[in-house]
Amino acid sequence: MEWLSDNERYAAIEENLKIINADIAEAAVKSGRAADDVKLMAVTKTVESKFINHAIGKGIKLIGENKVQEFLLKEPELDLTGCKAHLIGHLQSNKVKKIVGKVDTIQSVDTVSVAKEIGKRSLEAGITTNILLEVNVGNEESKFGFNPDELEERACEIAEIGGVNVSGLMCVAPICEKEAEIRAIFSNMHRMFIDIGAKKMDNINMSVLSMGMSGDYKQAILEGANLVRVGSAIFGARIYR
Ligand SMILES: *Cc1c(COP(=O)(O)O)cnc(C)c1O
């Protein structure tokens, strides 16, 4: 949307949010839940702070950033009153120290070792950090996350770590040609979410199922997502500089 003026872009964000909020409500109700059972996260990578603040002014209560450095640079410019921030991109252990205490939840925990580092830094800071376990639900070479067949075992190991609270699962679904394929992927995530939750392990409370992005958030909600992460459908196509 680089050809749009700032004012046109503010208007587009408002219009997009109306459409997405209506879609979310409809899908939530179709899946037997209330509209407000599903949270909308605005994914803000590459988006300038003024546009993020505009979305927050229009009711966004949750934002997601991929990179530690980018979040820390923008954070002083953001009006985060009433809005929480999550980290959703791959986190290297050497960056953990910088982000612990700065975000409400780290959604992209993909190894036991990064969970340990988050726990260690959280205990040092006297806090507990909420984490989600990222699942490589399509078993894709190119993606981060636990493979579905090791997830439960790794979840048990992570549950032993002090300073972290496992509050759910997250995935970035593979690109699927067919509606039925993506629905099956999300349904599989939902089953793992329910199964692990049913084990009632100490330190694990499966309350957040974070799945669905601009292209597939409706399908994700129909299969049980309660947090969708939407970027380009709100802010327009990303411009990487
Ligand atoms: C970029 C990103 C999103 C949002 O993607 P859109 O297709 O723009 O909605 C969601 N989750 C993660 C982890 C991302 O990196």
PDB file of C-alpha atoms and ligand atoms in Angstrom:
ATOM      1  CA  MET A   1       0.000   0.000   0.000  1.00  0.00           C
ATOM      2  CA  GLU A   2       2.994   2.276  -0.487  1.00  0.00           C
ATOM      3  CA  TRP A   3       1.060   4.299  -3.077  1.00  0.00           C
ATOM      4  CA  LEU A   4      -1.543   5.262  -0.475  1.00  0.00           C
ATOM      5  CA  SER A   5      -1.264   8.435   1.566  1.00  0.00           C
ATOM      6  CA  ASP A   6      -1.089   7.990   5.329  1.00  0.00           C
ATOM      7  CA  ASN A   7      -4.720   9.043   5.653  1.00  0.00           C
ATOM      8  CA  GLU A   8      -5.838   6.572   3.039  1.00  0.00           C
ATOM      9  CA  ARG A   9      -3.877   3.891   4.804  1.00  0.00           C
ATOM     10  CA  TYR A  10      -5.433   4.732   8.191  1.00  0.00           C
ATOM     11  CA  ALA A  11      -8.849   4.428   6.548  1.00  0.00           C
ATOM     12  CA  ALA A  12      -7.921   1.112   4.921  1.00  0.00           C
ATOM     13  CA  ILE A  13      -6.792  -0.291   8.280  1.00  0.00           C
ATOM     14  CA  GLU A  14     -10.144   0.665   9.829  1.00  0.00           C
ATOM     15  CA  GLU A  15     -12.075  -0.864   6.968  1.00  0.00           C
ATOM     16  CA  ASN A  16     -10.006  -4.061   7.081  1.00  0.00           C
ATOM     17  CA  LEU A  17     -10.487  -4.389  10.831  1.00  0.00           C
ATOM     18  CA  LYS A  18     -14.268  -4.128  10.457  1.00  0.00           C
ATOM     19  CA  ILE A  19     -14.311  -6.902   7.870  1.00  0.00           C
ATOM     20  CA  ILE A  20     -11.958  -9.166   9.817  1.00  0.00           C
ATOM     21  CA  ASN A  21     -13.796  -8.669  13.111  1.00  0.00           C
ATOM     22  CA  ALA A  22     -17.087  -9.575  11.387  1.00  0.00           C
ATOM     23  CA  ASP A  23     -15.486 -12.666   9.802  1.00  0.00           C
ATOM     24  CA  ILE A  24     -14.065 -13.738  13.159  1.00  0.00           C
ATOM     25  CA  ALA A  25     -17.420 -13.335  14.874  1.00  0.00           C
ATOM     26  CA  GLU A  26     -19.154 -15.339  12.167  1.00  0.00           C
ATOM     27  CA  ALA A  27     -16.631 -18.189  12.245  1.00  0.00           C
ATOM     28  CA  ALA A  28     -16.633 -18.250  16.059  1.00  0.00           C
ATOM     29  CA  VAL A  29     -20.401 -18.588  16.170  1.00  0.00           C
ATOM     30  CA  LYS A  30     -20.328 -21.260  13.443  1.00  0.00           C
ATOM     31  CA  SER A  31     -17.878 -23.219  15.574  1.00  0.00           C
ATOM     32  CA  GLY A  32     -20.203 -23.015  18.568  1.00  0.00           C
ATOM     33  CA  ARG A  33     -18.454 -20.247  20.462  1.00  0.00           C
ATOM     34  CA  ALA A  34     -19.088 -16.608  21.247  1.00  0.00           C
ATOM     35  CA  ALA A  35     -17.538 -13.948  19.006  1.00  0.00           C
ATOM     36  CA  ASP A  36     -15.294 -12.718  21.797  1.00  0.00           C
ATOM     37  CA  ASP A  37     -13.892 -16.189  22.521  1.00  0.00           C
ATOM     38  CA  VAL A  38     -11.529 -15.660  19.586  1.00  0.00           C
ATOM     39  CA  LYS A  39      -8.824 -13.019  19.924  1.00  0.00           C
ATOM     40  CA  LEU A  40      -7.433 -11.069  17.005  1.00  0.00           C
ATOM     41  CA  MET A  41      -3.708 -10.377  17.043  1.00  0.00           C
ATOM     42  CA  ALA A  42      -2.431  -7.701  14.662  1.00  0.00           C
ATOM     43  CA  VAL A  43       0.909  -8.879  13.279  1.00  0.00           C
ATOM     44  CA  THR A  44       3.055  -5.797  12.984  1.00  0.00           C
ATOM     45  CA  LYS A  45       6.348  -6.862  11.407  1.00  0.00           C
ATOM     46  CA  THR A  46       7.634  -4.197   8.967  1.00  0.00           C
ATOM     47  CA  VAL A  47       4.675  -1.925   9.884  1.00  0.00           C
ATOM     48  CA  GLU A  48       5.532   1.600  11.041  1.00  0.00           C
ATOM     49  CA  SER A  49       4.562   2.541  14.581  1.00  0.00           C
ATOM     50  CA  LYS A  50       2.012   5.192  13.550  1.00  0.00           C
ATOM     51  CA  PHE A  51      -0.060   2.583  11.724  1.00  0.00           C
ATOM     52  CA  ILE A  52       0.225   0.140  14.615  1.00  0.00           C
ATOM     53  CA  ASN A  53      -0.943   2.861  17.005  1.00  0.00           C
ATOM     54  CA  HIS A  54      -3.864   3.569  14.702  1.00  0.00           C
ATOM     55  CA  ALA A  55      -4.927  -0.082  14.826  1.00  0.00           C
ATOM     56  CA  ILE A  56      -4.607  -0.025  18.626  1.00  0.00           C
ATOM     57  CA  GLY A  57      -6.804   3.089  18.675  1.00  0.00           C
ATOM     58  CA  LYS A  58      -9.384   1.125  16.677  1.00  0.00           C
ATOM     59  CA  GLY A  59      -9.609  -1.655  19.241  1.00  0.00           C
ATOM     60  CA  ILE A  60      -6.598  -3.935  18.697  1.00  0.00           C
ATOM     61  CA  LYS A  61      -5.612  -5.354  22.087  1.00  0.00           C
ATOM     62  CA  LEU A  62      -2.864  -7.704  20.994  1.00  0.00           C
ATOM     63  CA  ILE A  63       0.073  -7.246  18.652  1.00  0.00           C
ATOM     64  CA  GLY A  64       2.687  -9.720  17.481  1.00  0.00           C
ATOM     65  CA  GLU A  65       6.228  -8.994  16.349  1.00  0.00           C
ATOM     66  CA  ASN A  66       8.647 -11.478  14.803  1.00  0.00           C
ATOM     67  CA  LYS A  67      11.997  -9.989  15.665  1.00  0.00           C
ATOM     68  CA  VAL A  68      13.365  -8.964  19.048  1.00  0.00           C
ATOM     69  CA  GLN A  69      15.348  -6.068  17.608  1.00  0.00           C
ATOM     70  CA  GLU A  70      12.464  -4.666  15.596  1.00  0.00           C
ATOM     71  CA  PHE A  71      10.132  -4.826  18.594  1.00  0.00           C
ATOM     72  CA  LEU A  72      12.623  -3.121  20.910  1.00  0.00           C
ATOM     73  CA  LEU A  73      13.166  -0.330  18.382  1.00  0.00           C
ATOM     74  CA  LYS A  74       9.459   0.340  17.908  1.00  0.00           C
ATOM     75  CA  GLU A  75       8.330  -0.219  21.496  1.00  0.00           C
ATOM     76  CA  PRO A  76       9.075   3.332  22.748  1.00  0.00           C
ATOM     77  CA  GLU A  77       6.881   4.720  19.940  1.00  0.00           C
ATOM     78  CA  LEU A  78       3.942   2.413  20.615  1.00  0.00           C
ATOM     79  CA  ASP A  79       0.963   3.251  22.764  1.00  0.00           C
ATOM     80  CA  LEU A  80       0.556  -0.118  24.435  1.00  0.00           C
ATOM     81  CA  THR A  81      -1.951   0.945  27.106  1.00  0.00           C
ATOM     82  CA  GLY A  82      -4.563  -1.799  27.076  1.00  0.00           C
ATOM     83  CA  CYS A  83      -2.645  -3.711  24.405  1.00  0.00           C
ATOM     84  CA  LYS A  84      -0.360  -6.684  24.952  1.00  0.00           C
ATOM     85  CA  ALA A  85       2.595  -7.663  22.798  1.00  0.00           C
ATOM     86  CA  HIS A  86       3.720 -11.189  21.944  1.00  0.00           C
ATOM     87  CA  LEU A  87       6.845 -12.414  20.219  1.00  0.00           C
ATOM     88  CA  ILE A  88       5.855 -14.753  17.378  1.00  0.00           C
ATOM     89  CA  GLY A  89       9.066 -15.231  15.396  1.00  0.00           C
ATOM     90  CA  HIS A  90      11.927 -17.689  15.886  1.00  0.00           C
ATOM     91  CA  LEU A  91      13.969 -16.746  18.956  1.00  0.00           C
ATOM     92  CA  GLN A  92      17.671 -17.467  19.287  1.00  0.00           C
ATOM     93  CA  SER A  93      18.916 -18.232  22.793  1.00  0.00           C
ATOM     94  CA  ASN A  94      21.334 -15.304  22.747  1.00  0.00           C
ATOM     95  CA  LYS A  95      18.410 -12.860  22.271  1.00  0.00           C
ATOM     96  CA  VAL A  96      16.273 -14.252  25.101  1.00  0.00           C
ATOM     97  CA  LYS A  97      17.719 -11.928  27.717  1.00  0.00           C
ATOM     98  CA  LYS A  98      16.661  -8.873  25.706  1.00  0.00           C
ATOM     99  CA  ILE A  99      13.016  -9.872  25.321  1.00  0.00           C
ATOM    100  CA  VAL A 100      12.119 -11.502  28.647  1.00  0.00           C
ATOM    101  CA  GLY A 101       9.945  -9.076  30.621  1.00  0.00           C
ATOM    102  CA  LYS A 102       9.204  -7.011  27.500  1.00  0.00           C
ATOM    103  CA  VAL A 103       6.418  -9.156  26.054  1.00  0.00           C
ATOM    104  CA  ASP A 104       3.448 -10.870  27.679  1.00  0.00           C
ATOM    105  CA  THR A 105       3.965 -14.171  25.849  1.00  0.00           C
ATOM    106  CA  ILE A 106       6.620 -15.798  23.677  1.00  0.00           C
ATOM    107  CA  GLN A 107       4.622 -17.849  21.168  1.00  0.00           C
ATOM    108  CA  SER A 108       7.531 -19.271  19.211  1.00  0.00           C
ATOM    109  CA  VAL A 109       9.218 -21.678  21.640  1.00  0.00           C
ATOM    110  CA  ASP A 110      10.579 -24.398  19.378  1.00  0.00           C
ATOM    111  CA  THR A 111      13.259 -26.198  21.434  1.00  0.00           C
ATOM    112  CA  VAL A 112      13.679 -27.315  25.034  1.00  0.00           C
ATOM    113  CA  SER A 113      16.905 -25.326  25.218  1.00  0.00           C
ATOM    114  CA  VAL A 114      15.291 -22.004  24.347  1.00  0.00           C
ATOM    115  CA  ALA A 115      12.580 -22.739  26.940  1.00  0.00           C
ATOM    116  CA  LYS A 116      15.323 -23.322  29.528  1.00  0.00           C
ATOM    117  CA  GLU A 117      16.978 -20.032  28.649  1.00  0.00           C
ATOM    118  CA  ILE A 118      13.643 -18.191  28.928  1.00  0.00           C
ATOM    119  CA  GLY A 119      13.085 -19.852  32.313  1.00  0.00           C
ATOM    120  CA  LYS A 120      16.543 -18.910  33.552  1.00  0.00           C
ATOM    121  CA  ARG A 121      16.270 -15.270  32.490  1.00  0.00           C
ATOM    122  CA  SER A 122      12.731 -15.029  33.863  1.00  0.00           C
ATOM    123  CA  LEU A 123      13.785 -16.331  37.279  1.00  0.00           C
ATOM    124  CA  GLU A 124      16.663 -13.829  37.300  1.00  0.00           C
ATOM    125  CA  ALA A 125      14.123 -11.080  36.608  1.00  0.00           C
ATOM    126  CA  GLY A 126      11.739 -12.439  39.260  1.00  0.00           C
ATOM    127  CA  ILE A 127       8.953 -13.138  36.764  1.00  0.00           C
ATOM    128  CA  THR A 128       7.214 -16.034  35.032  1.00  0.00           C
ATOM    129  CA  THR A 129       6.995 -15.854  31.243  1.00  0.00           C
ATOM    130  CA  ASN A 130       4.031 -17.275  29.354  1.00  0.00           C
ATOM    131  CA  ILE A 131       5.095 -19.412  26.439  1.00  0.00           C
ATOM    132  CA  LEU A 132       3.394 -21.298  23.634  1.00  0.00           C
ATOM    133  CA  LEU A 133       4.973 -24.342  22.036  1.00  0.00           C
ATOM    134  CA  GLU A 134       5.358 -23.949  18.297  1.00  0.00           C
ATOM    135  CA  VAL A 135       4.363 -27.051  16.368  1.00  0.00           C
ATOM    136  CA  ASN A 136       5.696 -27.845  12.910  1.00  0.00           C
ATOM    137  CA  VAL A 137       2.324 -29.318  12.111  1.00  0.00           C
ATOM    138  CA  GLY A 138       3.086 -29.995   8.454  1.00  0.00           C
ATOM    139  CA  ASN A 139       6.482 -31.580   9.235  1.00  0.00           C
ATOM    140  CA  GLU A 140       8.114 -29.080   6.893  1.00  0.00           C
ATOM    141  CA  GLU A 141      11.914 -28.935   6.549  1.00  0.00           C
ATOM    142  CA  SER A 142      11.850 -25.163   6.231  1.00  0.00           C
ATOM    143  CA  LYS A 143       9.810 -24.495   9.369  1.00  0.00           C
ATOM    144  CA  PHE A 144      10.606 -24.189  13.040  1.00  0.00           C
ATOM    145  CA  GLY A 145       8.671 -26.022  15.732  1.00  0.00           C
ATOM    146  CA  PHE A 146       8.324 -29.367  17.452  1.00  0.00           C
ATOM    147  CA  ASN A 147       7.274 -32.270  15.298  1.00  0.00           C
ATOM    148  CA  PRO A 148       3.821 -33.522  16.299  1.00  0.00           C
ATOM    149  CA  ASP A 149       5.167 -36.942  17.316  1.00  0.00           C
ATOM    150  CA  GLU A 150       7.622 -35.480  19.852  1.00  0.00           C
ATOM    151  CA  LEU A 151       5.403 -32.683  21.126  1.00  0.00           C
ATOM    152  CA  GLU A 152       3.977 -34.351  24.188  1.00  0.00           C
ATOM    153  CA  GLU A 153       7.339 -35.606  25.438  1.00  0.00           C
ATOM    154  CA  ARG A 154       8.951 -32.188  24.961  1.00  0.00           C
ATOM    155  CA  ALA A 155       5.976 -30.520  26.657  1.00  0.00           C
ATOM    156  CA  CYS A 156       6.584 -32.731  29.722  1.00  0.00           C
ATOM    157  CA  GLU A 157      10.255 -31.708  29.796  1.00  0.00           C
ATOM    158  CA  ILE A 158       9.406 -28.031  29.459  1.00  0.00           C
ATOM    159  CA  ALA A 159       6.791 -28.288  32.203  1.00  0.00           C
ATOM    160  CA  GLU A 160       9.653 -29.022  34.626  1.00  0.00           C
ATOM    161  CA  ILE A 161      11.383 -25.722  33.899  1.00  0.00           C
ATOM    162  CA  GLY A 162      10.929 -22.936  36.450  1.00  0.00           C
ATOM    163  CA  GLY A 163      10.115 -19.416  35.290  1.00  0.00           C
ATOM    164  CA  VAL A 164       7.929 -20.434  32.369  1.00  0.00           C
ATOM    165  CA  ASN A 165       4.233 -21.183  32.115  1.00  0.00           C
ATOM    166  CA  VAL A 166       3.151 -23.228  29.102  1.00  0.00           C
ATOM    167  CA  SER A 167      -0.134 -21.675  28.084  1.00  0.00           C
ATOM    168  CA  GLY A 168      -0.812 -23.264  24.718  1.00  0.00           C
ATOM    169  CA  LEU A 169       0.236 -24.148  21.202  1.00  0.00           C
ATOM    170  CA  MET A 170       1.007 -22.179  18.057  1.00  0.00           C
ATOM    171  CA  CYS A 171       1.581 -23.125  14.433  1.00  0.00           C
ATOM    172  CA  VAL A 172       2.232 -21.655  11.030  1.00  0.00           C
ATOM    173  CA  ALA A 173       0.290 -23.957   8.729  1.00  0.00           C
ATOM    174  CA  PRO A 174       1.663 -25.149   5.408  1.00  0.00           C
ATOM    175  CA  ILE A 175       0.293 -23.694   2.194  1.00  0.00           C
ATOM    176  CA  CYS A 176      -2.558 -25.986   1.151  1.00  0.00           C
ATOM    177  CA  GLU A 177      -4.320 -26.150  -2.187  1.00  0.00           C
ATOM    178  CA  LYS A 178      -7.539 -27.572  -0.849  1.00  0.00           C
ATOM    179  CA  GLU A 179      -9.843 -26.354   1.887  1.00  0.00           C
ATOM    180  CA  ALA A 180     -10.140 -29.889   3.301  1.00  0.00           C
ATOM    181  CA  GLU A 181      -6.338 -30.144   3.660  1.00  0.00           C
ATOM    182  CA  ILE A 182      -5.956 -26.968   5.706  1.00  0.00           C
ATOM    183  CA  ARG A 183      -8.975 -27.896   7.822  1.00  0.00           C
ATOM    184  CA  ALA A 184      -7.361 -31.281   8.577  1.00  0.00           C
ATOM    185  CA  ILE A 185      -4.091 -29.587   9.596  1.00  0.00           C
ATOM    186  CA  PHE A 186      -5.902 -27.239  11.996  1.00  0.00           C
ATOM    187  CA  SER A 187      -8.040 -30.060  13.308  1.00  0.00           C
ATOM    188  CA  ASN A 188      -4.895 -32.037  14.107  1.00  0.00           C
ATOM    189  CA  MET A 189      -3.519 -29.047  16.051  1.00  0.00           C
ATOM    190  CA  HIS A 190      -6.763 -28.785  17.976  1.00  0.00           C
ATOM    191  CA  ARG A 191      -6.596 -32.480  18.874  1.00  0.00           C
ATOM    192  CA  MET A 192      -3.038 -32.093  20.253  1.00  0.00           C
ATOM    193  CA  PHE A 193      -4.169 -29.026  22.193  1.00  0.00           C
ATOM    194  CA  ILE A 194      -7.033 -30.979  23.782  1.00  0.00           C
ATOM    195  CA  ASP A 195      -4.955 -34.132  24.404  1.00  0.00           C
ATOM    196  CA  ILE A 196      -2.111 -32.327  26.155  1.00  0.00           C
ATOM    197  CA  GLY A 197      -4.557 -30.226  28.152  1.00  0.00           C
ATOM    198  CA  ALA A 198      -6.343 -33.386  29.301  1.00  0.00           C
ATOM    199  CA  LYS A 199      -3.120 -34.697  30.888  1.00  0.00           C
ATOM    200  CA  LYS A 200      -3.414 -31.929  33.494  1.00  0.00           C
ATOM    201  CA  MET A 201       0.323 -31.564  33.953  1.00  0.00           C
ATOM    202  CA  ASP A 202       1.578 -29.084  36.534  1.00  0.00           C
ATOM    203  CA  ASN A 203       2.737 -25.888  34.915  1.00  0.00           C
ATOM    204  CA  ILE A 204       0.873 -26.559  31.670  1.00  0.00           C
ATOM    205  CA  ASN A 205      -2.484 -24.978  31.094  1.00  0.00           C
ATOM    206  CA  MET A 206      -3.610 -25.266  27.537  1.00  0.00           C
ATOM    207  CA  SER A 207      -5.635 -22.108  27.155  1.00  0.00           C
ATOM    208  CA  VAL A 208      -4.325 -20.538  23.934  1.00  0.00           C
ATOM    209  CA  LEU A 209      -4.508 -22.160  20.503  1.00  0.00           C
ATOM    210  CA  SER A 210      -2.776 -19.698  18.185  1.00  0.00           C
ATOM    211  CA  MET A 211      -3.331 -20.582  14.527  1.00  0.00           C
ATOM    212  CA  GLY A 212      -4.612 -18.933  11.371  1.00  0.00           C
ATOM    213  CA  MET A 213      -3.168 -15.973   9.441  1.00  0.00           C
ATOM    214  CA  SER A 214      -4.511 -13.606   6.746  1.00  0.00           C
ATOM    215  CA  GLY A 215      -5.193 -16.403   4.264  1.00  0.00           C
ATOM    216  CA  ASP A 216      -6.615 -19.020   6.571  1.00  0.00           C
ATOM    217  CA  TYR A 217      -7.930 -17.506   9.802  1.00  0.00           C
ATOM    218  CA  LYS A 218     -11.541 -18.463   9.114  1.00  0.00           C
ATOM    219  CA  GLN A 219     -10.655 -22.136   8.626  1.00  0.00           C
ATOM    220  CA  ALA A 220      -8.491 -22.035  11.764  1.00  0.00           C
ATOM    221  CA  ILE A 221     -11.367 -20.675  13.858  1.00  0.00           C
ATOM    222  CA  LEU A 222     -13.761 -23.284  12.494  1.00  0.00           C
ATOM    223  CA  GLU A 223     -11.291 -25.908  13.786  1.00  0.00           C
ATOM    224  CA  GLY A 224     -10.915 -24.359  17.234  1.00  0.00           C
ATOM    225  CA  ALA A 225      -8.333 -21.551  17.120  1.00  0.00           C
ATOM    226  CA  ASN A 226      -8.901 -18.977  19.852  1.00  0.00           C
ATOM    227  CA  LEU A 227      -6.158 -16.591  18.738  1.00  0.00           C
ATOM    228  CA  VAL A 228      -5.568 -15.673  15.089  1.00  0.00           C
ATOM    229  CA  ARG A 229      -2.495 -13.766  13.916  1.00  0.00           C
ATOM    230  CA  VAL A 230      -3.353 -11.438  11.054  1.00  0.00           C
ATOM    231  CA  GLY A 231      -0.881  -9.099   9.360  1.00  0.00           C
ATOM    232  CA  SER A 232      -1.305  -8.231   5.697  1.00  0.00           C
ATOM    233  CA  ALA A 233      -5.118  -8.429   5.740  1.00  0.00           C
ATOM    234  CA  ILE A 234      -5.037  -5.550   8.269  1.00  0.00           C
ATOM    235  CA  PHE A 235      -2.066  -3.438   7.210  1.00  0.00           C
ATOM    236  CA  GLY A 236      -1.687  -4.329   3.520  1.00  0.00           C
ATOM    237  CA  ALA A 237       1.121  -6.197   1.778  1.00  0.00           C
ATOM    238  CA  ARG A 238       4.418  -5.956   3.627  1.00  0.00           C
ATOM    239  CA  ILE A 239       7.223  -3.918   2.164  1.00  0.00           C
ATOM    240  CA  TYR A 240      10.589  -5.355   3.201  1.00  0.00           C
ATOM    241  CA  ARG A 241      13.357  -2.782   3.031  1.00  0.00           C
TER     242      ARG A 241
HETATM  243  C1  LIG B   1       3.884 -12.753   9.379  1.00  0.00           C
HETATM  244  C2  LIG B   1       3.276 -13.704  10.313  1.00  0.00           C
HETATM  245  C3  LIG B   1       1.891 -13.765  10.496  1.00  0.00           C
HETATM  246  C4  LIG B   1       0.894 -12.934   9.710  1.00  0.00           C
HETATM  247  O1  LIG B   1       0.956 -13.229   8.356  1.00  0.00           O
HETATM  248  P1  LIG B   1      -0.134 -12.616   7.326  1.00  0.00           P
HETATM  249  O2  LIG B   1      -0.207 -13.636   6.259  1.00  0.00           O
HETATM  250  O3  LIG B   1       0.418 -11.326   6.866  1.00  0.00           O
HETATM  251  O4  LIG B   1      -1.389 -12.461   8.059  1.00  0.00           O
HETATM  252  C5  LIG B   1       1.404 -14.646  11.451  1.00  0.00           C
HETATM  253  N1  LIG B   1       2.221 -15.427  12.180  1.00  0.00           N
HETATM  254  C6  LIG B   1       3.556 -15.399  12.020  1.00  0.00           C
HETATM  255  C7  LIG B   1       4.400 -16.279  12.873  1.00  0.00           C
HETATM  256  C8  LIG B   1       4.124 -14.546  11.086  1.00  0.00           C
HETATM  257  O5  LIG B   1       5.451 -14.542  10.923  1.00  0.00           O
END
